[in-house]
Amino acid sequence: MPGDYPPSAGKAVSGGHRDSNEAGPALKSGGFGAGMRLALLLATSALAGPLLAFAARAETGIPGRAATPVSTVEVMQLAMFVGVMGAALVSAVFLIRERARTASQNVQLRARIADVNAALQRSEALLNLRDQRLVVWSTDNKKPELIGSLPLESGAPDDRSAFLAFGRWLMPRSAAALEHAVAALREQAKAFDLVIETQAGTPLEVHGRKSAAHVLVRFVSLSETLRSQARLKIENQRLSADYDTMVGLLDALKMPTWLRGADGRLQWVNRAYAEAVEAESAAAAVRDAKEFLGGQAREQIAEQHKSRPVFEQTLSTVIEGDRRMFAVTDFAGADGSAGLACDTSAAETIRAEYERTVRSHADTLDQLNTAVAIFDTEEKLRFFNQAFQKLWGLDSGFLLSAPSNTLLLDRLRSEGKIAEQPEWRRWKENLLSAYRAVESQEHWWHLPDGKTIRVVANPQPKGGVTWVFENLTEKMDLESRYQTAVRVQGETLDNLAEGVVVFGPDGRLRLSNPAFVALWGLSVEAVKPNVHVSAIRDLCNQRAANSPWGGFVAAVTGFDDERRDRRGQIELVNGTVLSYAVIHLPNGQVMITFVDVTDTVNVERALKDRNEALEKSDQLKNEFVQHVSYELRSPLTNIIGFTELLSLPSTGPLTPKQREYVEYVGSSSSVLLTIVNDILDLATVDAGIMQLDISEMNIDRTIAAAAELVSDRLDEHRIKLEIDAAKAPASFHGDETRIRQILYNLLSNAANYAPEASTITLTCRRLADSVEFSVHDDGPGMPPDVLESVFRRFEPRANGGRRRGAGLGLSIVKSFVELHGGTVRIETGQDRGTTVICTFPDKPSGIPDTPAGIRDAAE
């Protein structure tokens, strides 16, 4: 039956309903496509019945059953049905697959939307943190959008308009850099990364990027570590900019400038430096190490840098063949130095000339006895000399304070230093009118203290007035005194016993006194004023055999170029002796004086004759002493010789009494011979004919020889001789015989006064440039009266001594020491004994120098 459906068909239908139910969500979400799939499913269900009926009728051909005929219309219907059903099935399959794909895409889209929402929420959370802020510009040039915020302590405002006005909250340098970078980013798509500084001193990082649709500028607040690095970066940027600016300025200067490294080599120079050293460029000057200053100047700079870093001095160098002066300033740091030279040649020349002019002007005015004061255009005191201060007695503090001319006049009036005027104001205005005058003005002031002042007001070309105060009081007083002095001088000259005559530069007589006329025996008419010196010469030449008037004429008329004063004597024919003096006066005149020295000359001649007689007598005495001494020495030598011969055993035995007499005769003869020798030596010294035999003598040998000569006398009285020559030189230059004689006399003198069994000390030592011998004894010492005459001849004094000699011992010592160029002194006192000290020069005069090496070797 047509109403019966096979099981498969039922399943299909039920399945179709199930699919349609399951497609509900897809339809809800799929829209128009899902409805089309549902309509195709319903059409397929509606055609299922006829298809099943056609199939049943076709089965009538089955055996056992009756057949039903099929028409063409039915066949066509069936074909159409089958075609429609095929298309429906294909559409259903396609729709089912499209539904599944759409559902999968819906799930993916929901997941992506959820992810995008989550990312958006995270981005908004991050952007809204208070550590960064974004400025976003769209490509349609709309107003920028601000996202996020910065910390309050950074100094960045939250307000939109205030934030975008960068110059209000950023440092000027940072604001300018940021504005420039943003403009380049928006116009040329140049990305940037900057570190900027707010006016609060907080550094911020700024990053600028540009995408296809937006321009983004991000401000980032930094951590403390990054902030320190950012500050360093800002400082580096600032220093770099400052360095570029300074280098540009230095390169533009017309003053040579240079930078040097730690090793002193040039690192950089400017164009002026390169031009000064004639280099092609600054780089070439550095490459070729061309120095601007000379080596000595650079060494001077380096030497001063050792004590202080800054060198400031004016140095000279050669530029284009000319020597110029430069004010050089060079600073040395830890890693190098920098210098700058300013050409001060022209300024130095002008300054030096100006200073010389001002100094010369001031020095000249300061040396004037005339008071000078200079006032400027404002009537202020600008200069005054010492005479001005001395004239008015004003303190320097007041004058140095630059008082006005009016104040100065008022002070002089208040202190009573200028006279009172009936109309003070008008008088002062008339005086100060010199500041408006063209010509000089002259005034006369009579001061209360009796001074008369000539005041000259000289207007200066550039304004101001130079006041000259000439004190004429002294001049007037001097004129009066001069007239008085002339009268007094005339009276004085007229009453002088000395003849005086004065000639002018023209050779004519200015004045003379009566003594001159009387001394030369001239007439009054012959010596009238204005008489030429040649006329007087002719008169005076007749009265003197060897007249000096020829020289007087040369001195008066100027033929004597030396113009030196002269003195001399002239004897007139009448026997008068005149002493003359030619004196050149400052005013070009010549004064000649004559003094009658006849009596003095006569006395001098008498004294001269007497002195010659005394010298001749002294010479006769010396000759007599020498002759007598020689004549005495010969017999004494014979007596001593025969006495020693009698003492010899070979001559024959002597009785004790005879031997005693022989010894007495020998000792007395020896003493007498010593006296005679001393007298002869002194006579030779006095006669000036004593010649010393100077040579290099051995000190130890000389001391030993002198000690040997006096040993018998020392042994006789049990006196010890102690010799201290540890500090003595090995030798020195002297007459060994005379020095031995000196030491012998000193030791003999000490042995005469030293107590029994005492010690005599002989000391020799080297001084700085001399050798000193000293002999000390412990005797009674010398009283002052004896000490004064101890070196006098033939004045023997016992003074506690054992023997009374001729008094020549110390005289001989003094004479011989002084012949060597040395000195003798005595140190004595009661209970201190006596020490005689003789000092000899290391090398007497007239001895050639001995090389140091030879002298040291000898010592």
PDB file of N, CA and C in Angstrom, residues 27 31-42 91-92 95:
ATOM      1  N   LEU A  27      21.381  26.682  12.302  1.00  0.00           N
ATOM      2  CA  LEU A  27      20.489  27.619  11.627  1.00  0.00           C
ATOM      3  C   LEU A  27      20.444  28.941  12.353  1.00  0.00           C
ATOM      4  N   GLY A  31      22.075  31.415   9.782  1.00  0.00           N
ATOM      5  CA  GLY A  31      21.315  32.427   9.071  1.00  0.00           C
ATOM      6  C   GLY A  31      20.620  31.828   7.855  1.00  0.00           C
ATOM      7  N   PHE A  32      20.752  32.483   6.668  1.00  0.00           N
ATOM      8  CA  PHE A  32      20.042  32.120   5.443  1.00  0.00           C
ATOM      9  C   PHE A  32      20.454  30.769   4.897  1.00  0.00           C
ATOM     10  N   GLY A  33      21.650  30.356   4.922  1.00  0.00           N
ATOM     11  CA  GLY A  33      22.101  29.052   4.404  1.00  0.00           C
ATOM     12  C   GLY A  33      21.475  27.896   5.146  1.00  0.00           C
ATOM     13  N   ALA A  34      21.317  28.005   6.431  1.00  0.00           N
ATOM     14  CA  ALA A  34      20.687  26.932   7.216  1.00  0.00           C
ATOM     15  C   ALA A  34      19.210  26.747   6.802  1.00  0.00           C
ATOM     16  N   GLY A  35      18.459  27.755   6.501  1.00  0.00           N
ATOM     17  CA  GLY A  35      17.049  27.653   6.062  1.00  0.00           C
ATOM     18  C   GLY A  35      16.932  26.953   4.719  1.00  0.00           C
ATOM     19  N   MET A  36      17.862  27.215   3.838  1.00  0.00           N
ATOM     20  CA  MET A  36      17.841  26.542   2.538  1.00  0.00           C
ATOM     21  C   MET A  36      18.055  25.058   2.722  1.00  0.00           C
ATOM     22  N   ARG A  37      18.945  24.648   3.566  1.00  0.00           N
ATOM     23  CA  ARG A  37      19.172  23.219   3.777  1.00  0.00           C
ATOM     24  C   ARG A  37      17.907  22.544   4.349  1.00  0.00           C
ATOM     25  N   LEU A  38      17.191  23.213   5.221  1.00  0.00           N
ATOM     26  CA  LEU A  38      15.959  22.641   5.794  1.00  0.00           C
ATOM     27  C   LEU A  38      14.868  22.483   4.705  1.00  0.00           C
ATOM     28  N   ALA A  39      14.739  23.422   3.799  1.00  0.00           N
ATOM     29  CA  ALA A  39      13.710  23.333   2.726  1.00  0.00           C
ATOM     30  C   ALA A  39      13.990  22.178   1.798  1.00  0.00           C
ATOM     31  N   LEU A  40      15.213  21.906   1.478  1.00  0.00           N
ATOM     32  CA  LEU A  40      15.557  20.774   0.615  1.00  0.00           C
ATOM     33  C   LEU A  40      15.223  19.465   1.302  1.00  0.00           C
ATOM     34  N   LEU A  41      15.429  19.359   2.570  1.00  0.00           N
ATOM     35  CA  LEU A  41      15.097  18.141   3.309  1.00  0.00           C
ATOM     36  C   LEU A  41      13.563  17.883   3.288  1.00  0.00           C
ATOM     37  N   LEU A  42      12.779  18.894   3.426  1.00  0.00           N
ATOM     38  CA  LEU A  42      11.318  18.733   3.412  1.00  0.00           C
ATOM     39  C   LEU A  42      10.824  18.300   2.024  1.00  0.00           C
ATOM     40  N   SER A  91      22.674  18.618  -2.708  1.00  0.00           N
ATOM     41  CA  SER A  91      22.593  19.881  -1.939  1.00  0.00           C
ATOM     42  C   SER A  91      22.609  19.619  -0.464  1.00  0.00           C
ATOM     43  N   ALA A  92      21.913  18.491  -0.064  1.00  0.00           N
ATOM     44  CA  ALA A  92      21.885  18.191   1.366  1.00  0.00           C
ATOM     45  C   ALA A  92      23.281  17.882   1.878  1.00  0.00           C
ATOM     46  N   LEU A  95      25.273  21.070   2.083  1.00  0.00           N
ATOM     47  CA  LEU A  95      24.839  21.919   3.195  1.00  0.00           C
ATOM     48  C   LEU A  95      25.300  21.373   4.538  1.00  0.00           C
TER      49      LEU A  95
END
